[in-house]
Amino acid sequence: FKVTPVRTQHADYLVALGPKDVDLRRIAALPGVRDVHRVSDDYKLVSRKWRVRPTVLDLGDGIHLGEGSLSIVAGPCSIENVDQMEAVMQHLVQNGVRMMRGGVFKPRSSPYSFRGLGLEGLRDFYRLARQHGLRIVTEVMQVSQVEEMYDFVDVFQVGARNTQNFNLLDALGGVDKPVLLKRGVSGTIEELLHSAEYIFSGGNEDIILCERGIRTFETASRNTLDLNAVPILKEKTHLPVFVDPSHGIGLREHVAPLALAGIMAGADGILYETAPVPERAASDGQQTLNFHESARLVEAMRRTYALRQELVEQELV
Amino acid sequence: FKVTPVRTQHADYLVALGPKDVDLRRIAALPGVRDVHRVSDDYKLVSRKWRVRPTVLDLGDGIHLGEGSLSIVAGPCSIENVDQMEAVMQHLVQNGVRMMRGGVFKPRSSPYSFRGLGLEGLRDFYRLARQHGLRIVTEVMQVSQVEEMYDFVDVFQVGARNTQNFNLLDALGGVDKPVLLKRGVSGTIEELLHSAEYIFSGGNEDIILCERGIRTFETASRNTLDLNAVPILKEKTHLPVFVDPSHGIGLREHVAPLALAGIMAGADGILYETAPVPERAASDGQQTLNFHESARLVEAMRRTYALRQELVEQELV
Amino acid sequence: FKVTPVRTQHADYLVALGPKDVDLRRIAALPGVRDVHRVSDDYKLVSRKWRVRPTVLDLGDGIHLGEGSLSIVAGPCSIENVDQMEAVMQHLVQNGVRMMRGGVFKPRSSPYSFRGLGLEGLRDFYRLARQHGLRIVTEVMQVSQVEEMYDFVDVFQVGARNTQNFNLLDALGGVDKPVLLKRGVSGTIEELLHSAEYIFSGGNEDIILCERGIRTFETASRNTLDLNAVPILKEKTHLPVFVDPSHGIGLREHVAPLALAGIMAGADGILYETAPVPERAASDGQQTLNFHESARLVEAMRRTYALRQELVEQELV
Amino acid sequence: FKVTPVRTQHADYLVALGPKDVDLRRIAALPGVRDVHRVSDDYKLVSRKWRVRPTVLDLGDGIHLGEGSLSIVAGPCSIENVDQMEAVMQHLVQNGVRMMRGGVFKPRSSPYSFRGLGLEGLRDFYRLARQHGLRIVTEVMQVSQVEEMYDFVDVFQVGARNTQNFNLLDALGGVDKPVLLKRGVSGTIEELLHSAEYIFSGGNEDIILCERGIRTFETASRNTLDLNAVPILKEKTHLPVFVDPSHGIGLREHVAPLALAGIMAGADGILYETAPVPERAASDGQQTLNFHESARLVEAMRRTYALRQELVEQELV
């Protein structure tokens, strides 16, 4: 056996890769062993083959992420200034949304595009959010930022271009704050689970997976939102699964139906973009909702989620 | 102007391709002209740019396809024998489903696979369906079959491998029965609309479009169901849009959530596979529901559709 | 065993699908059996697992297609008129090219585009080609055309939208003229081989496969020419493999390097588009060479093929 | 105008984004301005629109990368130990190959796979290479490694998962050693050029682009080598373009024909994997050549490149 010891914020594990024909009872009988499972998947600790109950993350103040409640995370693509943040936060609080998204480090294809406010902006973002009782989700792009950002982040987001940035995943394994891991632009479901395994085996169990559209031949939408991934992920892993319809379709007028579709597909949370004046946003304005659209979407999502819960309880899905 | 006259079962049209700077009022004033529209899309008659109201097809006996009601079309991949058909039909009638799908000509990758019962099977299928008050949808694979099948078909289905079989589309333009046109395995939304234009401009207005999954790099599912296509198609065309979650994901246990997601994305109908004993089906058993699963799905779809109608009426989506 | 008898223009075969643990010697010993092979591939008669020597087609007049010589097939996308044909034919004859391509039935995405001259044009094409000692390759789009075209065709081409038009493949199995089968726009290599098996098992052994680019996310080129497919196909099947760089890249200025690359990848033939005045071609002008470019390409291809033959003989590839 | 000053190891530039209708002569007349160009591409400094002559990198000892000579870079996927390195180096020297590839930091999908020897291994690799007169190309995975690796690297390689790791690109803009930038697994040609622009605008002009296969629906090969990208890149940028057939097809027996195809498509260099005993390699053994195969490939590549040079000189391509 090749054994990897894993110590997370919640427990100690030993991952043993080796022959199949082992009598698990002998291992279970060893002193100090609480439980032993055989996991046939290539990923291990994130697999539902051993942890059957879904993982629910607790962010404090009654904010939970995972099965049993719908998480809504909204906000602008880029954090731009205090006025913008204040406006979004008031909108979220008024609509009972507890989590805000917003980037201060923006990965941009061209070096000449706006790259975000940086750490300075993050401090303001975090401070203001705390004042409004909100939790924040924001993207980390490289290893050195993990420590720099740590004090000002509730949930670290790993963007679609970094899903296989293994050094970054390793580094996020070393912190005790949750990580929202987006699927790669052309990443398979299997690869997403392997990337989550990096974080978990690095020591951090608190991971959320996020489907955000994949790259295909279709050009009528920015990406192809792959809602197949939702029930498949929910079957394969105990981790929460979110959907980002804003990047998934990239067209403001169609974000709402895709968000609701994501919920009926089984998503535990929806991440979408909203800003005071989408037309003037520094990035991604064409997929950003204004507050009026956002408020209606929040209401529609809650009612859709309520129906899904009913259908689940009555064993209709 | 290059003018193409189009006579359908419902009206006469002139499609004129040419310069943009024409005064439409002069054309509108000509004798015999009822209405004139400028359509900037490459496809014309299927565009919502001139026909703003959604098309609803009337199959008789109170069966309508299109906006305003949810169409459910269920049945086996392949028609196999009378017992199978009887069992499916009783199941559908018991659950209030009015339309049955089933193939008698099966396109198969390998020449050595089961290729369907053919015309003989179709006659039985149609006769039995009529006895149960059901309408049938079945695939036509080539021009010569259009006439052979005509008397025994309610809705002709064009499969994903024939979406750009232009001769077949032309031939279906010449009949006065509805056509359910599936999106090509790697067909764009634009190409699907062009293929619908073939049928319409050939003389047949009664067309249903169907998203059934596209081919991508992902191998965890049979295809990638592209629900982005639903709101995009609903915006671009007046034709009804259906979703086929069975082919869209190809995994029996996940068909239901994707069907419900399709409805929340805006689909006017759902097409799925059910059979008495999926495990023994001649084809596609791995994506076919048994009757118990099917009955629950029908109930869940109706409640999901009811919620969507509510949300639409309250202008929440 | 499920046994399918196959009678082609060259031989009689029995394809038996069944258990693996059969003693082939017992079958080989039966009267009338010349040879028996076990083929583990899903396709059988087109597999190199039983016919190790490459298939070479003989079109008469010393024109052979397949390993051992480079086949060059050139001509316009669409046959437009006699002057155009005459000009192309003179160009081909002057450069020693023996085969001409050109479509008279054109599959077009939009019903309002030019759809070709039809059967009338084909007769002229065939007659003129015979006068110049050329063989012609032209696309057949539906079953009924197979018989109509038969007398005026040297090689039937199946286009990329019809690779899985199984009725058409069946019909082409029934003729004794060669078929050039293009890979589907989103068809796998495996599917291409299955489609070839349709033709072969229908009774026609004379098949050429053609890689012509697949659909991917890349938009800088019309398609993505998959030259990986060339050595993979040459390994899996005994049939000749051609490459179509014109459709494969879709950019006139880059057709030549891709043609040469196709030859070094192992292609037995190159199919490309040339016309007197590409800028005025009725279709595909942006990927069509003028005669000057075409003449240089023919020379470059011959020298490239000569080098490859040398490298093969010296066992360097 | 938004002006970005760029200082590289070779020159000073000002990149000005702004209105098109500017009289360039007025700018050209300013004191200190040597040359001014209008570049319509979104990327600027890497565009061939202003630097028409191809960039050639000089690695010393007569080793040049770029147009005018064929660069061959060979070696194992992972550096494993001194014996392996010694064997490969002797093989390369014997065959006149001047550059060796080999990874010491290995990006692996699973956290439980071999991740390379790390910095320790790199020091040995560099020292041994110097003894044999070889230059090395090796992958850098994160910002902090740039400095750590600097003294022991001739060419930094950016792998296909890091093509849009913008922080890493920024960091590599700050060094004065060449960077070999691989195309992303699902990266477009346009995105590759933007990523190169990051490095150049960060201050480092010495960049090599490398096509290594993209992710498509095809599963018969590991990736789909996109040789279309070669002439397209050569047209759009002045930077050298290499091809990696090992990752491009992923099948050892077919690496050679794809390497030769890459050369005929216009590549300035070929990067491939070779190891003493491919079957025992720690990674990628299935696409690695043994020395016998490698020696034959080197010879075949040289002769293919010589032919291409001849054809270019005679203006046949």
PDB file of N, CA and C in Angstrom, chain D residues 119-179:
ATOM      1  N   LEU D 119      13.218  20.865  -7.245  1.00  0.00           N
ATOM      2  CA  LEU D 119      14.380  21.711  -7.483  1.00  0.00           C
ATOM      3  C   LEU D 119      15.698  20.937  -7.452  1.00  0.00           C
ATOM      4  N   GLU D 120      15.755  19.981  -6.550  1.00  0.00           N
ATOM      5  CA  GLU D 120      16.955  19.150  -6.445  1.00  0.00           C
ATOM      6  C   GLU D 120      17.256  18.489  -7.789  1.00  0.00           C
ATOM      7  N   GLY D 121      16.225  17.911  -8.362  1.00  0.00           N
ATOM      8  CA  GLY D 121      16.373  17.259  -9.657  1.00  0.00           C
ATOM      9  C   GLY D 121      16.762  18.246 -10.740  1.00  0.00           C
ATOM     10  N   LEU D 122      16.232  19.440 -10.654  1.00  0.00           N
ATOM     11  CA  LEU D 122      16.526  20.450 -11.670  1.00  0.00           C
ATOM     12  C   LEU D 122      18.016  20.802 -11.679  1.00  0.00           C
ATOM     13  N   ARG D 123      18.570  20.928 -10.473  1.00  0.00           N
ATOM     14  CA  ARG D 123      20.002  21.272 -10.403  1.00  0.00           C
ATOM     15  C   ARG D 123      20.851  20.234 -11.106  1.00  0.00           C
ATOM     16  N   ASP D 124      20.549  18.948 -10.855  1.00  0.00           N
ATOM     17  CA  ASP D 124      21.288  17.876 -11.535  1.00  0.00           C
ATOM     18  C   ASP D 124      21.079  17.939 -13.044  1.00  0.00           C
ATOM     19  N   PHE D 125      19.837  18.160 -13.413  1.00  0.00           N
ATOM     20  CA  PHE D 125      19.470  18.198 -14.836  1.00  0.00           C
ATOM     21  C   PHE D 125      20.305  19.276 -15.547  1.00  0.00           C
ATOM     22  N   TYR D 126      20.328  20.456 -14.953  1.00  0.00           N
ATOM     23  CA  TYR D 126      21.020  21.580 -15.579  1.00  0.00           C
ATOM     24  C   TYR D 126      22.523  21.335 -15.652  1.00  0.00           C
ATOM     25  N   ARG D 127      23.090  20.832 -14.539  1.00  0.00           N
ATOM     26  CA  ARG D 127      24.520  20.593 -14.477  1.00  0.00           C
ATOM     27  C   ARG D 127      24.955  19.553 -15.520  1.00  0.00           C
ATOM     28  N   LEU D 128      24.239  18.460 -15.569  1.00  0.00           N
ATOM     29  CA  LEU D 128      24.559  17.406 -16.538  1.00  0.00           C
ATOM     30  C   LEU D 128      24.400  17.903 -17.970  1.00  0.00           C
ATOM     31  N   ALA D 129      23.339  18.675 -18.194  1.00  0.00           N
ATOM     32  CA  ALA D 129      23.100  19.183 -19.558  1.00  0.00           C
ATOM     33  C   ALA D 129      24.272  20.054 -20.001  1.00  0.00           C
ATOM     34  N   ARG D 130      24.725  20.936 -19.105  1.00  0.00           N
ATOM     35  CA  ARG D 130      25.868  21.792 -19.430  1.00  0.00           C
ATOM     36  C   ARG D 130      27.086  20.961 -19.800  1.00  0.00           C
ATOM     37  N   GLN D 131      27.291  19.859 -19.056  1.00  0.00           N
ATOM     38  CA  GLN D 131      28.437  18.993 -19.354  1.00  0.00           C
ATOM     39  C   GLN D 131      28.356  18.416 -20.774  1.00  0.00           C
ATOM     40  N   HIS D 132      27.136  18.172 -21.223  1.00  0.00           N
ATOM     41  CA  HIS D 132      26.957  17.601 -22.565  1.00  0.00           C
ATOM     42  C   HIS D 132      26.740  18.667 -23.626  1.00  0.00           C
ATOM     43  N   GLY D 133      26.840  19.932 -23.248  1.00  0.00           N
ATOM     44  CA  GLY D 133      26.632  20.997 -24.236  1.00  0.00           C
ATOM     45  C   GLY D 133      25.179  21.158 -24.666  1.00  0.00           C
ATOM     46  N   LEU D 134      24.261  20.701 -23.829  1.00  0.00           N
ATOM     47  CA  LEU D 134      22.836  20.781 -24.174  1.00  0.00           C
ATOM     48  C   LEU D 134      22.167  21.963 -23.491  1.00  0.00           C
ATOM     49  N   ARG D 135      21.088  22.465 -24.095  1.00  0.00           N
ATOM     50  CA  ARG D 135      20.219  23.438 -23.463  1.00  0.00           C
ATOM     51  C   ARG D 135      18.995  22.692 -22.943  1.00  0.00           C
ATOM     52  N   ILE D 136      18.384  23.191 -21.848  1.00  0.00           N
ATOM     53  CA  ILE D 136      17.206  22.483 -21.336  1.00  0.00           C
ATOM     54  C   ILE D 136      15.960  23.362 -21.335  1.00  0.00           C
ATOM     55  N   VAL D 137      14.861  22.660 -21.533  1.00  0.00           N
ATOM     56  CA  VAL D 137      13.525  23.258 -21.489  1.00  0.00           C
ATOM     57  C   VAL D 137      12.774  22.517 -20.397  1.00  0.00           C
ATOM     58  N   THR D 138      12.237  23.251 -19.421  1.00  0.00           N
ATOM     59  CA  THR D 138      11.560  22.557 -18.329  1.00  0.00           C
ATOM     60  C   THR D 138      10.423  23.418 -17.799  1.00  0.00           C
ATOM     61  N   GLU D 139       9.400  22.740 -17.299  1.00  0.00           N
ATOM     62  CA  GLU D 139       8.160  23.442 -16.948  1.00  0.00           C
ATOM     63  C   GLU D 139       8.235  24.148 -15.602  1.00  0.00           C
ATOM     64  N   VAL D 140       7.731  25.389 -15.597  1.00  0.00           N
ATOM     65  CA  VAL D 140       7.573  26.158 -14.366  1.00  0.00           C
ATOM     66  C   VAL D 140       6.082  26.225 -14.092  1.00  0.00           C
ATOM     67  N   MET D 141       5.673  25.980 -12.851  1.00  0.00           N
ATOM     68  CA  MET D 141       4.253  25.886 -12.562  1.00  0.00           C
ATOM     69  C   MET D 141       3.693  27.038 -11.751  1.00  0.00           C
ATOM     70  N   GLN D 142       4.562  27.760 -11.047  1.00  0.00           N
ATOM     71  CA  GLN D 142       4.011  28.863 -10.260  1.00  0.00           C
ATOM     72  C   GLN D 142       5.041  29.972 -10.097  1.00  0.00           C
ATOM     73  N   VAL D 143       4.518  31.119  -9.705  1.00  0.00           N
ATOM     74  CA  VAL D 143       5.325  32.330  -9.635  1.00  0.00           C
ATOM     75  C   VAL D 143       6.586  32.143  -8.796  1.00  0.00           C
ATOM     76  N   SER D 144       6.458  31.537  -7.626  1.00  0.00           N
ATOM     77  CA  SER D 144       7.614  31.449  -6.738  1.00  0.00           C
ATOM     78  C   SER D 144       8.740  30.613  -7.342  1.00  0.00           C
ATOM     79  N   GLN D 145       8.373  29.699  -8.263  1.00  0.00           N
ATOM     80  CA  GLN D 145       9.407  28.862  -8.871  1.00  0.00           C
ATOM     81  C   GLN D 145      10.262  29.634  -9.879  1.00  0.00           C
ATOM     82  N   VAL D 146       9.745  30.713 -10.412  1.00  0.00           N
ATOM     83  CA  VAL D 146      10.486  31.431 -11.450  1.00  0.00           C
ATOM     84  C   VAL D 146      11.877  31.818 -10.937  1.00  0.00           C
ATOM     85  N   GLU D 147      11.898  32.385  -9.773  1.00  0.00           N
ATOM     86  CA  GLU D 147      13.178  32.798  -9.209  1.00  0.00           C
ATOM     87  C   GLU D 147      14.015  31.585  -8.787  1.00  0.00           C
ATOM     88  N   GLU D 148      13.355  30.635  -8.133  1.00  0.00           N
ATOM     89  CA  GLU D 148      14.075  29.439  -7.671  1.00  0.00           C
ATOM     90  C   GLU D 148      14.741  28.683  -8.821  1.00  0.00           C
ATOM     91  N   MET D 149      14.045  28.650  -9.948  1.00  0.00           N
ATOM     92  CA  MET D 149      14.534  27.860 -11.069  1.00  0.00           C
ATOM     93  C   MET D 149      15.512  28.638 -11.956  1.00  0.00           C
ATOM     94  N   TYR D 150      15.470  29.943 -11.839  1.00  0.00           N
ATOM     95  CA  TYR D 150      16.136  30.803 -12.814  1.00  0.00           C
ATOM     96  C   TYR D 150      17.565  30.381 -13.172  1.00  0.00           C
ATOM     97  N   ASP D 151      18.354  30.074 -12.179  1.00  0.00           N
ATOM     98  CA  ASP D 151      19.769  29.767 -12.443  1.00  0.00           C
ATOM     99  C   ASP D 151      19.996  28.426 -13.130  1.00  0.00           C
ATOM    100  N   PHE D 152      18.946  27.624 -13.193  1.00  0.00           N
ATOM    101  CA  PHE D 152      19.119  26.254 -13.693  1.00  0.00           C
ATOM    102  C   PHE D 152      18.248  25.943 -14.899  1.00  0.00           C
ATOM    103  N   VAL D 153      17.898  26.982 -15.620  1.00  0.00           N
ATOM    104  CA  VAL D 153      16.978  26.810 -16.744  1.00  0.00           C
ATOM    105  C   VAL D 153      17.506  27.563 -17.956  1.00  0.00           C
ATOM    106  N   ASP D 154      17.363  26.946 -19.135  1.00  0.00           N
ATOM    107  CA  ASP D 154      17.654  27.696 -20.359  1.00  0.00           C
ATOM    108  C   ASP D 154      16.380  28.267 -20.957  1.00  0.00           C
ATOM    109  N   VAL D 155      15.340  27.429 -21.000  1.00  0.00           N
ATOM    110  CA  VAL D 155      14.040  27.877 -21.504  1.00  0.00           C
ATOM    111  C   VAL D 155      12.975  27.441 -20.511  1.00  0.00           C
ATOM    112  N   PHE D 156      12.192  28.397 -20.006  1.00  0.00           N
ATOM    113  CA  PHE D 156      11.058  28.074 -19.148  1.00  0.00           C
ATOM    114  C   PHE D 156       9.890  27.578 -20.003  1.00  0.00           C
ATOM    115  N   GLN D 157       9.317  26.468 -19.632  1.00  0.00           N
ATOM    116  CA  GLN D 157       8.114  26.006 -20.335  1.00  0.00           C
ATOM    117  C   GLN D 157       6.875  26.316 -19.503  1.00  0.00           C
ATOM    118  N   VAL D 158       5.858  26.880 -20.154  1.00  0.00           N
ATOM    119  CA  VAL D 158       4.554  27.052 -19.511  1.00  0.00           C
ATOM    120  C   VAL D 158       3.636  25.988 -20.081  1.00  0.00           C
ATOM    121  N   GLY D 159       3.127  25.125 -19.213  1.00  0.00           N
ATOM    122  CA  GLY D 159       2.322  23.991 -19.655  1.00  0.00           C
ATOM    123  C   GLY D 159       0.907  24.386 -20.042  1.00  0.00           C
ATOM    124  N   ALA D 160       0.227  23.421 -20.654  1.00  0.00           N
ATOM    125  CA  ALA D 160      -1.092  23.678 -21.232  1.00  0.00           C
ATOM    126  C   ALA D 160      -2.138  24.033 -20.184  1.00  0.00           C
ATOM    127  N   ARG D 161      -1.904  23.689 -18.939  1.00  0.00           N
ATOM    128  CA  ARG D 161      -2.878  24.051 -17.894  1.00  0.00           C
ATOM    129  C   ARG D 161      -2.596  25.446 -17.348  1.00  0.00           C
ATOM    130  N   ASN D 162      -1.455  26.020 -17.703  1.00  0.00           N
ATOM    131  CA  ASN D 162      -1.087  27.334 -17.176  1.00  0.00           C
ATOM    132  C   ASN D 162      -1.043  28.432 -18.233  1.00  0.00           C
ATOM    133  N   THR D 163      -1.554  28.132 -19.413  1.00  0.00           N
ATOM    134  CA  THR D 163      -1.483  29.114 -20.504  1.00  0.00           C
ATOM    135  C   THR D 163      -2.193  30.409 -20.131  1.00  0.00           C
ATOM    136  N   GLN D 164      -3.207  30.303 -19.263  1.00  0.00           N
ATOM    137  CA  GLN D 164      -3.895  31.509 -18.825  1.00  0.00           C
ATOM    138  C   GLN D 164      -3.695  31.750 -17.326  1.00  0.00           C
ATOM    139  N   ASN D 165      -2.575  31.290 -16.810  1.00  0.00           N
ATOM    140  CA  ASN D 165      -2.170  31.624 -15.442  1.00  0.00           C
ATOM    141  C   ASN D 165      -1.448  32.966 -15.554  1.00  0.00           C
ATOM    142  N   PHE D 166      -2.240  34.025 -15.482  1.00  0.00           N
ATOM    143  CA  PHE D 166      -1.726  35.345 -15.847  1.00  0.00           C
ATOM    144  C   PHE D 166      -0.646  35.841 -14.897  1.00  0.00           C
ATOM    145  N   ASN D 167      -0.728  35.454 -13.635  1.00  0.00           N
ATOM    146  CA  ASN D 167       0.325  35.845 -12.697  1.00  0.00           C
ATOM    147  C   ASN D 167       1.658  35.226 -13.093  1.00  0.00           C
ATOM    148  N   LEU D 168       1.596  33.978 -13.516  1.00  0.00           N
ATOM    149  CA  LEU D 168       2.819  33.308 -13.948  1.00  0.00           C
ATOM    150  C   LEU D 168       3.377  33.980 -15.208  1.00  0.00           C
ATOM    151  N   LEU D 169       2.487  34.321 -16.116  1.00  0.00           N
ATOM    152  CA  LEU D 169       2.929  34.999 -17.345  1.00  0.00           C
ATOM    153  C   LEU D 169       3.570  36.342 -17.013  1.00  0.00           C
ATOM    154  N   ASP D 170       2.929  37.067 -16.108  1.00  0.00           N
ATOM    155  CA  ASP D 170       3.508  38.340 -15.654  1.00  0.00           C
ATOM    156  C   ASP D 170       4.922  38.125 -15.115  1.00  0.00           C
ATOM    157  N   ALA D 171       5.053  37.124 -14.263  1.00  0.00           N
ATOM    158  CA  ALA D 171       6.355  36.864 -13.646  1.00  0.00           C
ATOM    159  C   ALA D 171       7.400  36.510 -14.699  1.00  0.00           C
ATOM    160  N   LEU D 172       7.000  35.766 -15.708  1.00  0.00           N
ATOM    161  CA  LEU D 172       7.950  35.385 -16.754  1.00  0.00           C
ATOM    162  C   LEU D 172       8.280  36.563 -17.671  1.00  0.00           C
ATOM    163  N   GLY D 173       7.405  37.557 -17.647  1.00  0.00           N
ATOM    164  CA  GLY D 173       7.722  38.789 -18.367  1.00  0.00           C
ATOM    165  C   GLY D 173       8.903  39.503 -17.722  1.00  0.00           C
ATOM    166  N   GLY D 174       9.156  39.189 -16.480  1.00  0.00           N
ATOM    167  CA  GLY D 174      10.212  39.872 -15.744  1.00  0.00           C
ATOM    168  C   GLY D 174      11.574  39.224 -15.824  1.00  0.00           C
ATOM    169  N   VAL D 175      11.689  38.114 -16.517  1.00  0.00           N
ATOM    170  CA  VAL D 175      13.000  37.464 -16.611  1.00  0.00           C
ATOM    171  C   VAL D 175      13.557  37.615 -18.020  1.00  0.00           C
ATOM    172  N   ASP D 176      14.845  37.358 -18.169  1.00  0.00           N
ATOM    173  CA  ASP D 176      15.458  37.513 -19.486  1.00  0.00           C
ATOM    174  C   ASP D 176      15.866  36.168 -20.072  1.00  0.00           C
ATOM    175  N   LYS D 177      15.075  35.151 -19.759  1.00  0.00           N
ATOM    176  CA  LYS D 177      15.307  33.853 -20.406  1.00  0.00           C
ATOM    177  C   LYS D 177      14.072  33.499 -21.226  1.00  0.00           C
ATOM    178  N   PRO D 178      14.257  32.767 -22.309  1.00  0.00           N
ATOM    179  CA  PRO D 178      13.124  32.465 -23.193  1.00  0.00           C
ATOM    180  C   PRO D 178      12.045  31.629 -22.508  1.00  0.00           C
ATOM    181  N   VAL D 179      10.836  31.796 -23.006  1.00  0.00           N
ATOM    182  CA  VAL D 179       9.678  31.061 -22.505  1.00  0.00           C
ATOM    183  C   VAL D 179       9.047  30.300 -23.653  1.00  0.00           C
TER     184      VAL D 179
END
